[in-house]
Coordinates of C-alpha atoms in Angstrom, one line a residue:
Chain A
M1 CA -184.0 152.4 -26.6
Q2 CA -185.6 154.5 -29.5
T3 CA -189.1 154.4 -30.4
N4 CA -189.5 157.1 -33.6
V5 CA -188.4 159.3 -35.4
L6 CA -187.9 162.2 -34.4
E7 CA -185.8 161.2 -31.7
Y8 CA -183.5 161.7 -33.8
F9 CA -184.1 165.8 -34.4
L10 CA -184.5 166.0 -31.2
K11 CA -181.7 166.0 -29.8
T12 CA -179.8 167.3 -32.7
Q13 CA -181.9 170.0 -32.6
D14 CA -181.0 170.2 -28.6
R15 CA -177.2 169.9 -29.3
W16 CA -176.9 172.0 -33.1
P17 CA -179.9 174.2 -33.0
S18 CA -177.8 177.5 -34.9
K19 CA -176.7 174.7 -37.0
T20 CA -177.3 174.8 -41.0
A21 CA -180.0 171.9 -40.8
V22 CA -181.5 172.2 -44.7
T23 CA -181.4 174.2 -48.1
D24 CA -183.7 174.5 -51.3
G25 CA -181.2 176.8 -53.7
C26 CA -184.0 180.1 -51.5
E27 CA -183.1 179.9 -47.8
A28 CA -181.0 178.2 -46.0
W29 CA -182.8 177.1 -42.1
T30 CA -180.9 176.3 -38.7
F31 CA -182.4 173.0 -36.7
E32 CA -183.5 175.4 -34.7
Q33 CA -185.2 177.0 -36.7
L34 CA -186.8 174.4 -39.0
G35 CA -187.2 172.8 -35.2
K36 CA -190.1 176.0 -34.9
R37 CA -191.5 175.6 -37.9
A38 CA -192.2 171.5 -37.9
A39 CA -193.7 172.3 -33.9
S40 CA -195.4 175.2 -35.5
I41 CA -196.9 173.4 -37.6
A42 CA -197.6 169.5 -36.3
R43 CA -200.7 172.8 -34.0
K44 CA -201.6 173.6 -37.3
I45 CA -202.6 169.8 -37.5
V46 CA -203.3 168.9 -34.0
S47 CA -205.9 172.0 -34.5
L48 CA -207.6 170.7 -37.0
T49 CA -207.4 166.3 -37.2
S50 CA -208.1 164.1 -34.1
S51 CA -206.0 161.2 -36.0
T52 CA -203.9 159.2 -35.0
N53 CA -201.6 157.3 -37.1
S54 CA -203.2 158.1 -40.0
P55 CA -202.1 159.9 -43.0
V56 CA -200.7 163.5 -44.1
A57 CA -201.4 163.5 -48.0
V58 CA -198.2 166.6 -48.3
Y59 CA -198.0 168.0 -52.0
L60 CA -195.7 170.0 -52.1
P61 CA -192.7 170.4 -54.2
K62 CA -189.3 169.8 -52.5
T63 CA -188.9 172.7 -50.1
N64 CA -187.3 173.5 -46.3
E65 CA -191.6 174.1 -46.5
A66 CA -191.7 170.4 -47.6
I67 CA -189.1 169.0 -44.2
A68 CA -190.7 171.1 -42.5
S69 CA -194.2 170.1 -43.1
F70 CA -192.6 165.5 -43.1
L71 CA -191.6 166.7 -39.3
G72 CA -194.8 168.8 -38.3
V73 CA -196.5 165.2 -39.5
L74 CA -194.1 163.1 -37.2
L75 CA -195.5 165.3 -34.3
S76 CA -199.4 164.3 -34.6
G77 CA -198.8 162.3 -34.3
N78 CA -199.5 160.8 -37.5
C79 CA -198.1 159.8 -40.9
Y80 CA -196.2 161.1 -43.9
A81 CA -197.4 160.4 -47.7
P82 CA -195.7 162.7 -50.8
L83 CA -197.2 163.9 -53.4
D84 CA -195.7 164.4 -56.9
T85 CA -196.3 168.4 -58.3
K86 CA -195.1 166.6 -61.2
A87 CA -198.0 163.8 -61.9
P88 CA -201.0 164.8 -63.3
V89 CA -204.2 166.1 -60.9
A90 CA -206.3 163.4 -62.3
R91 CA -202.5 160.6 -61.3
I92 CA -203.1 162.4 -57.7
Q93 CA -206.7 162.2 -57.7
T94 CA -206.5 158.0 -57.9
I95 CA -203.6 158.0 -54.6
L96 CA -205.8 160.4 -52.3
N97 CA -209.5 158.2 -53.0
H98 CA -208.0 155.4 -52.0
L99 CA -205.9 156.9 -50.1
D100 CA -208.1 158.7 -47.8
P101 CA -206.8 161.4 -46.2
V102 CA -207.1 163.4 -43.2
L103 CA -205.3 166.3 -43.9
I104 CA -203.7 167.7 -47.3
I105 CA -200.4 170.3 -45.9
T106 CA -200.2 172.0 -50.0
T107 CA -200.1 175.5 -50.9
S108 CA -202.5 177.8 -52.3
E109 CA -201.3 177.9 -55.5
L110 CA -201.4 174.3 -55.2
S111 CA -204.7 174.0 -53.5
S112 CA -205.9 176.4 -56.2
Q113 CA -204.6 172.9 -59.4
L114 CA -206.6 170.7 -57.0
A115 CA -209.5 172.2 -56.8
A116 CA -209.9 173.3 -60.4
N117 CA -209.8 169.8 -61.5
G118 CA -212.1 168.2 -58.5
V119 CA -210.6 167.5 -55.8
D120 CA -212.5 167.7 -52.3
T121 CA -210.5 170.4 -50.7
S122 CA -212.0 170.5 -47.2
R123 CA -209.2 168.8 -45.6
L124 CA -206.3 171.2 -47.7
L125 CA -204.3 172.1 -45.2
L126 CA -202.8 175.4 -47.0
V127 CA -198.6 176.0 -44.8
N128 CA -197.7 179.1 -46.5
Q129 CA -201.3 180.6 -44.1
V130 CA -199.5 179.1 -41.2
H131 CA -197.8 181.4 -39.4
S132 CA -194.5 180.1 -37.1
D133 CA -195.5 180.7 -33.0
D134 CA -194.5 179.2 -29.9
G135 CA -196.9 177.4 -28.2
E136 CA -196.5 173.8 -27.3
L137 CA -194.3 170.1 -28.2
P138 CA -197.4 168.6 -29.4
D139 CA -196.7 165.4 -27.0
R140 CA -198.7 162.8 -29.2
W141 CA -195.7 160.6 -30.8
Q142 CA -194.5 160.4 -27.5
K143 CA -197.6 158.0 -27.0
L144 CA -196.8 155.9 -30.1
I145 CA -194.5 152.8 -30.8
D146 CA -192.4 151.5 -32.4
T147 CA -194.6 149.5 -34.9
D148 CA -196.7 152.4 -36.5
P149 CA -196.0 154.1 -39.5
V150 CA -193.8 157.0 -40.4
Y151 CA -194.9 157.0 -44.4
I152 CA -196.9 156.2 -46.9
I153 CA -194.7 156.6 -50.2
H154 CA -196.4 155.5 -53.9
T155 CA -194.7 153.5 -56.4
S156 CA -196.8 152.3 -59.8
G157 CA -199.0 149.3 -60.2
S158 CA -199.6 147.7 -63.0
T159 CA -203.5 147.8 -63.0
G160 CA -203.1 151.7 -62.9
R161 CA -203.4 152.6 -59.2
P162 CA -199.5 152.8 -57.3
K163 CA -199.5 151.6 -54.1
G164 CA -199.3 152.8 -51.1
V165 CA -195.5 151.5 -49.4
V166 CA -196.2 151.5 -45.0
V167 CA -193.2 152.2 -43.7
N168 CA -192.7 152.1 -39.5
H169 CA -191.2 154.0 -37.3
R170 CA -188.3 151.0 -36.8
G171 CA -187.6 150.4 -39.9
V172 CA -186.5 153.7 -40.4
I173 CA -184.7 154.1 -37.0
D174 CA -183.5 149.6 -38.1
Y175 CA -182.1 151.5 -42.1
I176 CA -179.9 155.1 -40.3
D177 CA -178.9 153.9 -37.5
W178 CA -176.7 150.6 -40.5
A179 CA -176.1 153.6 -41.9
R180 CA -174.6 156.1 -39.9
D181 CA -172.7 153.9 -38.6
T182 CA -172.0 151.7 -42.0
F183 CA -170.6 155.2 -43.7
G184 CA -169.1 157.0 -40.5
I185 CA -171.4 159.5 -40.8
D186 CA -171.6 162.3 -38.2
D187 CA -171.9 166.0 -38.5
R188 CA -169.2 167.5 -40.5
C189 CA -171.3 165.7 -42.9
V190 CA -172.5 168.0 -46.5
I191 CA -175.0 165.6 -48.0
G192 CA -176.1 166.8 -51.4
N193 CA -179.7 166.1 -52.3
Q194 CA -180.8 164.3 -55.3
A195 CA -183.9 162.0 -55.0
P196 CA -187.1 163.4 -55.2
L197 CA -188.8 163.2 -51.1
I198 CA -191.6 160.9 -53.3
F199 CA -189.1 158.3 -53.8
D200 CA -187.6 156.3 -50.9
N201 CA -183.7 157.5 -51.3
S202 CA -184.6 160.7 -49.7
T203 CA -184.8 158.8 -46.3
L204 CA -181.5 158.7 -45.6
D205 CA -180.2 162.0 -46.6
L206 CA -183.7 163.6 -44.5
Y207 CA -182.5 161.3 -42.0
L208 CA -179.1 161.3 -41.3
C209 CA -179.7 165.1 -41.7
F210 CA -181.8 164.6 -39.0
A211 CA -179.9 162.3 -36.6
C212 CA -176.7 163.4 -37.1
G213 CA -177.4 166.9 -37.2
A214 CA -175.0 167.4 -40.9
T215 CA -176.4 169.8 -43.5
L216 CA -178.4 168.8 -45.8
H217 CA -179.0 170.5 -49.1
L218 CA -181.7 170.3 -51.7
I219 CA -180.3 170.1 -55.1
P220 CA -182.3 172.7 -57.7
E221 CA -184.0 170.3 -59.9
E222 CA -183.0 172.2 -63.3
L223 CA -179.4 171.5 -61.7
F224 CA -179.3 167.8 -62.9
L225 CA -179.6 169.1 -66.4
F226 CA -176.4 170.3 -67.1
P227 CA -173.5 168.5 -65.0
V228 CA -171.1 171.4 -65.3
R229 CA -173.2 173.2 -63.0
L230 CA -174.5 170.5 -60.7
L231 CA -170.9 169.8 -59.8
E232 CA -170.4 173.8 -59.0
Y233 CA -173.1 173.4 -56.9
L234 CA -171.4 170.1 -54.9
A235 CA -167.8 172.8 -54.9
E236 CA -169.6 175.8 -53.6
K237 CA -171.7 174.7 -51.4
F238 CA -169.6 171.9 -49.5
V239 CA -171.1 169.1 -49.8
N240 CA -168.6 166.1 -49.6
F241 CA -171.7 163.1 -49.5
V242 CA -174.3 162.2 -52.2
F243 CA -176.8 159.5 -52.2
W244 CA -177.8 159.3 -56.5
V245 CA -179.5 157.4 -58.6
P246 CA -176.9 155.9 -61.0
S247 CA -179.0 158.1 -64.3
V248 CA -177.4 161.1 -63.0
M249 CA -173.8 159.5 -62.1
I250 CA -173.8 158.6 -65.7
S251 CA -175.0 161.5 -67.0
T252 CA -171.5 163.6 -65.4
A253 CA -169.6 160.2 -65.6
D254 CA -167.2 162.2 -68.6
K255 CA -163.5 162.8 -67.1
K256 CA -164.1 166.4 -69.0
V257 CA -167.2 167.9 -66.7
L258 CA -165.3 165.9 -63.2
D259 CA -162.0 167.2 -65.0
R260 CA -163.5 171.1 -64.5
V261 CA -164.8 172.3 -61.7
T262 CA -161.0 171.8 -59.0
N263 CA -162.9 172.3 -55.3
L264 CA -164.6 169.3 -55.5
R265 CA -164.4 167.9 -51.6
L266 CA -166.6 165.2 -52.3
Q267 CA -166.2 160.9 -49.6
K268 CA -168.7 159.1 -49.7
V269 CA -170.6 158.4 -53.5
L270 CA -173.7 156.2 -52.5
F271 CA -175.8 154.9 -56.1
A272 CA -179.2 152.7 -55.9
G273 CA -182.1 152.7 -57.9
E274 CA -181.2 151.0 -60.9
V275 CA -177.8 149.3 -62.6
M276 CA -174.9 151.0 -62.4
P277 CA -172.0 149.7 -65.4
A278 CA -169.0 150.2 -64.3
K279 CA -167.5 151.5 -66.7
H280 CA -169.8 154.7 -65.6
L281 CA -168.1 154.0 -62.5
N282 CA -164.5 154.1 -63.0
V283 CA -164.8 157.3 -64.8
W284 CA -166.2 158.9 -61.0
R285 CA -163.7 156.5 -59.5
S286 CA -160.1 157.3 -61.7
R287 CA -161.1 161.2 -60.3
F288 CA -162.0 160.7 -56.3
P289 CA -159.7 157.3 -56.1
G290 CA -159.1 158.4 -52.1
A291 CA -163.9 158.2 -51.8
L292 CA -165.9 155.7 -50.9
F293 CA -167.7 154.2 -53.4
A294 CA -171.1 152.7 -52.6
N295 CA -173.9 150.6 -54.8
L296 CA -176.8 150.4 -52.6
Y297 CA -179.8 148.0 -52.8
G298 CA -183.4 147.8 -52.1
P299 CA -187.5 147.9 -53.1
T300 CA -189.3 150.9 -51.3
E301 CA -190.8 147.7 -49.1
I302 CA -187.6 147.2 -46.9
T303 CA -187.1 150.4 -46.0
V304 CA -185.1 151.4 -48.5
D305 CA -182.5 149.3 -48.9
C306 CA -181.4 145.9 -48.6
T307 CA -178.3 144.5 -49.2
Y308 CA -175.2 147.1 -49.6
Y309 CA -171.8 146.7 -52.2
I310 CA -168.9 149.8 -50.7
V311 CA -166.7 149.0 -53.9
D312 CA -163.6 147.1 -53.1
R313 CA -161.7 146.3 -55.9
P314 CA -161.3 146.8 -59.3
L315 CA -164.0 146.1 -61.8
D316 CA -163.2 145.8 -65.5
D317 CA -166.0 148.0 -67.1
D318 CA -168.1 144.9 -69.1
E319 CA -168.1 143.2 -64.6
P320 CA -171.4 144.2 -63.0
V321 CA -171.3 145.9 -59.7
P322 CA -172.6 143.5 -57.6
I323 CA -174.9 144.8 -54.7
G324 CA -173.5 143.5 -52.4
R325 CA -173.8 141.4 -48.8
P326 CA -177.5 142.0 -46.6
C327 CA -177.5 145.3 -44.3
R328 CA -177.1 144.9 -40.6
N329 CA -180.6 142.9 -38.1
T330 CA -181.5 142.0 -42.1
Q331 CA -181.6 138.4 -44.3
V332 CA -181.6 138.2 -47.8
L333 CA -182.8 134.7 -49.0
I334 CA -181.5 133.6 -51.9
L335 CA -185.5 131.4 -53.3
N336 CA -185.5 129.1 -56.8
A337 CA -189.0 128.0 -57.6
E338 CA -189.1 124.9 -55.3
N339 CA -188.7 127.3 -52.0
Q340 CA -185.3 126.1 -51.7
P341 CA -181.8 128.2 -51.0
C342 CA -179.7 129.2 -54.5
K343 CA -176.6 127.3 -54.4
V344 CA -173.9 129.7 -55.5
G345 CA -174.1 130.7 -59.3
E346 CA -177.9 129.3 -58.8
R347 CA -180.4 132.2 -59.3
G348 CA -183.6 132.9 -57.6
E349 CA -185.5 135.3 -56.2
L350 CA -184.0 138.1 -54.3
C351 CA -186.1 137.7 -50.7
V352 CA -186.2 139.9 -47.9
R353 CA -186.3 138.8 -43.4
G354 CA -186.0 141.7 -40.9
S355 CA -187.3 144.6 -38.9
S356 CA -186.9 146.2 -42.0
L357 CA -189.8 145.1 -44.0
A358 CA -193.1 147.1 -44.0
S359 CA -196.3 147.1 -42.7
G360 CA -197.9 146.6 -45.7
Y361 CA -199.6 148.4 -49.0
W362 CA -202.3 150.9 -47.9
N363 CA -205.6 149.6 -48.4
D364 CA -204.1 146.8 -50.1
P365 CA -204.5 142.9 -48.9
T366 CA -204.4 141.3 -51.5
H367 CA -201.1 142.8 -53.3
T368 CA -199.9 142.7 -48.9
A369 CA -201.0 138.8 -49.4
G370 CA -199.4 138.2 -51.8
A371 CA -195.5 140.3 -51.7
F372 CA -195.4 140.2 -47.7
V373 CA -195.3 136.5 -47.5
Q374 CA -194.8 133.1 -45.6
N375 CA -191.5 132.6 -45.2
P376 CA -191.1 129.2 -46.4
L377 CA -188.0 127.5 -44.3
N378 CA -189.6 128.6 -41.8
R379 CA -193.2 125.8 -40.1
H380 CA -192.8 126.5 -37.0
H381 CA -194.2 129.7 -36.3
P382 CA -195.3 133.5 -38.2
E383 CA -192.7 135.0 -39.7
L384 CA -193.3 137.6 -43.2
I385 CA -190.3 137.9 -46.1
Y386 CA -191.0 140.6 -48.8
R387 CA -190.8 138.3 -52.0
T388 CA -189.7 141.2 -53.9
G389 CA -190.0 139.7 -58.0
D390 CA -185.4 140.6 -57.8
S391 CA -183.4 137.6 -59.5
V392 CA -180.0 137.4 -58.5
Y393 CA -177.4 135.2 -57.8
R394 CA -174.9 135.0 -55.4
N395 CA -171.1 134.9 -56.6
E396 CA -167.9 132.4 -55.0
K397 CA -166.9 135.5 -53.3
G398 CA -170.6 135.6 -51.3
E399 CA -172.0 138.7 -53.2
I400 CA -175.2 139.3 -54.8
I401 CA -175.6 139.9 -58.4
F402 CA -178.8 141.3 -59.3
V403 CA -179.5 139.6 -62.8
G404 CA -182.9 141.6 -63.6
R405 CA -186.9 141.5 -63.3
K406 CA -189.3 138.6 -62.6
D407 CA -191.7 140.6 -63.9
F408 CA -192.3 143.9 -66.7
Q409 CA -190.9 146.1 -64.2
I410 CA -188.6 148.4 -65.0
K411 CA -186.4 150.8 -63.2
H412 CA -186.4 154.6 -65.4
M413 CA -184.1 157.4 -65.4
G414 CA -184.4 156.2 -61.9
Y415 CA -188.8 155.7 -61.3
R416 CA -189.5 152.2 -60.6
I417 CA -192.7 151.9 -63.2
E418 CA -195.0 148.9 -64.2
L419 CA -195.1 148.6 -68.0
G420 CA -198.9 147.8 -67.1
D421 CA -199.0 151.4 -65.4
I422 CA -198.8 152.1 -68.6
E423 CA -200.1 149.9 -70.6
H424 CA -203.5 150.7 -69.5
F425 CA -203.8 153.9 -69.6
A426 CA -202.7 153.1 -72.9
M427 CA -205.5 151.5 -73.9
Q428 CA -207.5 154.2 -73.4
V429 CA -206.1 156.7 -75.7
S430 CA -209.4 156.9 -78.3
G431 CA -208.0 155.2 -81.0
I432 CA -205.6 152.6 -80.2
R433 CA -207.2 148.7 -79.7
N434 CA -204.8 147.4 -78.4
A435 CA -200.9 148.5 -76.8
C436 CA -197.7 147.3 -75.0
V437 CA -195.0 149.1 -73.6
L438 CA -191.4 147.5 -73.8
Y439 CA -188.6 149.2 -72.4
Q440 CA -185.3 149.8 -74.9
F441 CA -182.3 148.6 -71.9
D442 CA -179.4 150.1 -74.0
K443 CA -181.2 153.4 -75.2
K444 CA -183.2 154.1 -71.9
Q445 CA -186.4 154.5 -73.8
I446 CA -190.2 153.6 -73.3
V447 CA -191.7 152.1 -76.6
L448 CA -195.1 151.9 -77.4
V449 CA -195.9 149.4 -79.9
Y450 CA -200.1 150.1 -80.8
E451 CA -203.3 148.1 -82.4
A452 CA -204.5 151.6 -84.9
D453 CA -206.2 151.6 -87.8
R454 CA -203.9 154.4 -88.7
D455 CA -201.4 156.4 -87.4
I456 CA -201.5 158.3 -84.4
D457 CA -199.5 161.6 -83.9
P458 CA -197.9 161.3 -81.4
G459 CA -197.7 163.8 -79.8
F460 CA -201.5 163.2 -79.1
I461 CA -200.9 160.3 -76.9
R462 CA -198.3 161.8 -75.1
R463 CA -200.9 164.4 -74.5
E464 CA -203.7 161.8 -73.9
L465 CA -201.8 160.1 -71.1
G466 CA -200.1 162.6 -69.4
R467 CA -204.1 163.6 -68.1
N468 CA -202.1 160.1 -65.8
L469 CA -199.6 159.9 -65.9
P470 CA -196.7 161.3 -64.7
K471 CA -193.7 162.3 -67.5
Y472 CA -191.0 159.4 -66.7
M473 CA -193.8 156.8 -67.8
W474 CA -194.8 159.0 -71.1
P475 CA -193.3 155.9 -73.9
T476 CA -191.1 158.3 -76.1
A477 CA -190.3 155.5 -79.5
F478 CA -194.3 155.0 -81.1
H479 CA -194.7 151.8 -83.6
R480 CA -198.1 151.9 -84.9
L481 CA -199.7 147.8 -86.4
C482 CA -203.1 146.6 -87.7
E483 CA -202.8 143.6 -85.6
L484 CA -201.1 142.9 -82.1
P485 CA -198.5 139.5 -82.7
R486 CA -199.9 136.6 -80.9
T487 CA -198.6 133.5 -79.6
A488 CA -200.8 130.3 -81.0
N489 CA -202.5 130.5 -77.0
G490 CA -203.7 133.9 -77.2
K491 CA -201.8 136.0 -75.6
I492 CA -199.8 138.8 -76.8
D493 CA -195.9 138.0 -79.0
R494 CA -194.3 140.5 -76.2
Q495 CA -191.4 138.6 -76.6
Q496 CA -191.6 139.2 -81.0
L497 CA -192.3 142.2 -80.5
I498 CA -189.1 143.1 -78.0
M499 CA -186.8 141.9 -80.7
E500 CA -188.2 144.2 -83.8
Y501 CA -189.3 148.0 -81.4
A502 CA -186.2 146.8 -78.1
G503 CA -183.6 147.0 -80.6
Q504 CA -182.2 143.0 -79.4
T505 CA -178.9 141.8 -81.7
V506 CA -178.4 138.8 -81.9
L507 CA -174.5 137.6 -81.7
N508 CA -173.3 133.9 -81.7
G509 CA -176.4 132.8 -81.1
R510 CA -176.2 134.8 -77.4
L511 CA -178.4 137.2 -76.8
D512 CA -176.1 140.8 -76.5
S513 CA -176.8 143.1 -74.3
S514 CA -175.0 145.1 -72.1
E515 CA -178.7 145.5 -69.9
S516 CA -179.3 141.7 -68.1
G517 CA -182.3 143.0 -67.3
T518 CA -183.4 142.9 -71.2
M519 CA -181.3 139.2 -70.6
R520 CA -184.0 138.1 -68.3
Q521 CA -186.8 140.2 -69.9
I522 CA -187.2 137.8 -72.5
E523 CA -186.6 134.5 -70.7
I524 CA -189.3 135.3 -69.2
L525 CA -190.8 135.2 -72.2
R526 CA -189.5 132.0 -73.0
G527 CA -190.7 130.1 -70.2
V528 CA -187.2 130.0 -68.6
G529 CA -187.3 132.2 -65.9
D530 CA -189.5 130.8 -63.4
Chain B
M1 CA -181.9 173.8 -88.9
E2 CA -185.3 171.4 -90.6
D3 CA -183.9 168.8 -89.0
I4 CA -183.3 170.0 -85.6
N5 CA -186.9 171.6 -85.0
A6 CA -187.9 168.3 -86.8
I7 CA -186.0 166.5 -83.8
L8 CA -187.4 168.6 -81.4
K9 CA -191.1 168.4 -82.5
N10 CA -191.1 165.2 -82.5
I11 CA -189.2 164.4 -78.1
R12 CA -192.3 168.1 -77.6
P13 CA -194.4 166.9 -80.2
E14 CA -197.1 170.1 -78.1
F15 CA -194.3 172.0 -79.1
E16 CA -193.6 174.9 -81.3
F17 CA -189.8 175.1 -81.3
A18 CA -189.0 177.5 -84.2
G19 CA -189.1 181.2 -82.9
V20 CA -188.7 180.5 -79.0
N21 CA -185.1 181.9 -77.9
D22 CA -185.3 179.6 -74.2
F23 CA -187.0 176.2 -74.0
F24 CA -186.2 175.3 -70.5
S25 CA -187.4 178.9 -68.2
L26 CA -191.0 178.1 -71.1
G27 CA -191.0 175.0 -69.4
M28 CA -190.6 172.8 -72.8
L29 CA -187.9 170.5 -71.7
D30 CA -186.6 169.3 -68.8
S31 CA -184.2 167.0 -67.6
F32 CA -185.9 163.7 -69.3
D33 CA -185.8 165.6 -72.5
L34 CA -182.4 167.5 -72.9
T35 CA -181.4 163.4 -71.8
V36 CA -183.7 162.4 -75.3
L37 CA -181.9 165.2 -77.3
I38 CA -178.4 165.2 -76.6
S39 CA -179.5 161.3 -77.6
A40 CA -181.1 161.9 -81.3
L41 CA -179.3 165.0 -81.9
E42 CA -175.3 162.1 -81.7
E43 CA -177.6 159.5 -83.3
H44 CA -178.7 161.7 -86.1
Y45 CA -175.9 163.3 -86.6
A46 CA -173.5 160.9 -86.0
I47 CA -171.7 163.3 -83.9
T48 CA -170.4 163.4 -79.7
I49 CA -170.9 166.3 -77.3
D50 CA -168.6 166.3 -74.8
G51 CA -170.6 166.5 -71.4
T52 CA -168.8 170.3 -70.7
D53 CA -171.2 171.7 -73.4
I54 CA -174.3 169.8 -71.4
L55 CA -175.1 173.7 -71.2
P56 CA -178.1 175.5 -70.8
E57 CA -176.7 177.8 -73.5
N58 CA -176.6 175.1 -75.8
F59 CA -179.7 174.1 -75.7
Q60 CA -181.9 176.7 -75.0
S61 CA -182.6 177.5 -78.9
V62 CA -183.3 175.9 -82.6
A63 CA -180.0 178.6 -83.2
A64 CA -177.7 177.2 -80.3
I65 CA -178.4 173.9 -81.1
R66 CA -176.8 174.9 -84.6
S67 CA -174.0 177.3 -83.6
L68 CA -173.6 174.2 -81.2
L69 CA -173.4 171.5 -84.4
T70 CA -171.6 174.2 -86.2
K71 CA -168.5 173.4 -83.7
Y72 CA -168.6 169.5 -83.9
G73 CA -168.6 170.1 -87.9
V74 CA -172.3 169.9 -88.6
G75 CA -174.0 172.7 -90.4
G76 CA -172.2 172.5 -94.5
M77 CA -174.1 170.7 -97.0
G78 CA -170.7 168.4 -96.9
I79 CA -173.0 166.2 -94.3
V80 CA -175.6 163.6 -95.2
P81 CA -178.1 162.8 -91.6
D82 CA -178.8 159.3 -91.0
N83 CA -182.6 159.4 -91.8
S84 CA -182.5 156.0 -91.7
R85 CA -183.6 155.7 -88.3
N86 CA -187.9 157.3 -88.0

């Protein structure tokens, strides 16, 4: 019985030592090279700390070296916490203060940025100064059990401090074994990675590479700006498997673009992270009629994905793409406001039970207890479920359909964002008395409505927010009001602001929106939601 | 020309775009900005930009954007930009 994710990699390294494991636009490493590099980093970690099951922050860009660092951390018996090198240092500092990692793996260059911004540098491990050597493989990892953590991934929190989701070995093994069997992945698979390493979608790419001997191409990020260049890269690298966010699929879903590049070999196209419009999916399907397309769904808290839908029938352009059925060894409960299972067609909150559940939020018993709760349908023994906060229903075919959020969390360019996180920092901008952040689904735009006596230069607001928030969280539309509208009980009237500034039109007395999320957002505000 | 500058300025108010030759290598525009820029141009000039035209050489400078717009019939005196939106 496998109890540690490293077993995937070590077996593959033995079986295909000279096969290409990972490329990053600069270098290509074989499984043997990757393993040797990881072992060298692990020996360095072991020489610096006696800790096990402790977080090691990895503050590196998406490179082969970052992948080796993850493996090195695991070999040292610890868990890795990837941090965004593009995020403002203040946000990194907030995370580091809360995470309190035993070490921070980074480079000399990035470390000076951290140091210049007051991050404690005593625990830095400069990976560019680690020499590759041929010592013994550290064995601390062998003492771990499968409920020990593999990684801690940070997601936006509504109060301005990101939450660290602690994911364990059992969850990752459960997920990867399911994915390998379900999608028939083997060593002929060539993966084109899009997901940033700070985003848990990358777990699938990395561990399918480790588990199956598949080659992993870390696609240089700038290629995602230019669809034709991106597809040319896929052709050049013989990529046949991708697991991307719909934003990227949508920007590439142009018949002329897809037809321009001829020798594409895509066989498996998976996507997750936000709603995939059938219209754009259909463009892809007509270009790759023989390929498998699958919509995956799941929050970080249940180890990447908990439901999937392999597209098995024609879908109308305006039809929702189902999120499908639960993954193996996972059960999905759709609970109504009374905590009872919903009937077919009835909307409720998607809740998950299974080995996939994360261990909780790092150093955060309150949020953990709020989201990981006793299964209300089991009165006999302790059993946790994770409450996703996502509203869904089951259709007559038994497929689950995503409707929207119960709160103010959005998905923007694939990133999970709490609007409250942005509001928190917007209210700290000098001159702004109060702020409300909205999402305009049709234009995919974050809208800031603020209360101030005079107009504030948007450039100034963005610069100020940029001290604490990564770029994907910056508003791109700004509206000033002398006073934000209030509801009868004195709260900010979000519904009115959405109508005014987030572009909702009313057709035949019903809200017209291709994004059900907006409908849901408004329902909540009207008190229709649970 | 002024419109292009204004649109760029609206997306990245912190930069001066005029006279710069390569927005991408200088880090002035990234994938988020490019998405916003394309929809802003499409809305402002009432055009639809082909996916095959989304290449660095068409967006790397104000001059490049202008010649791309010319290809879509923008740039003569005939086209009145839609200024009804801010």
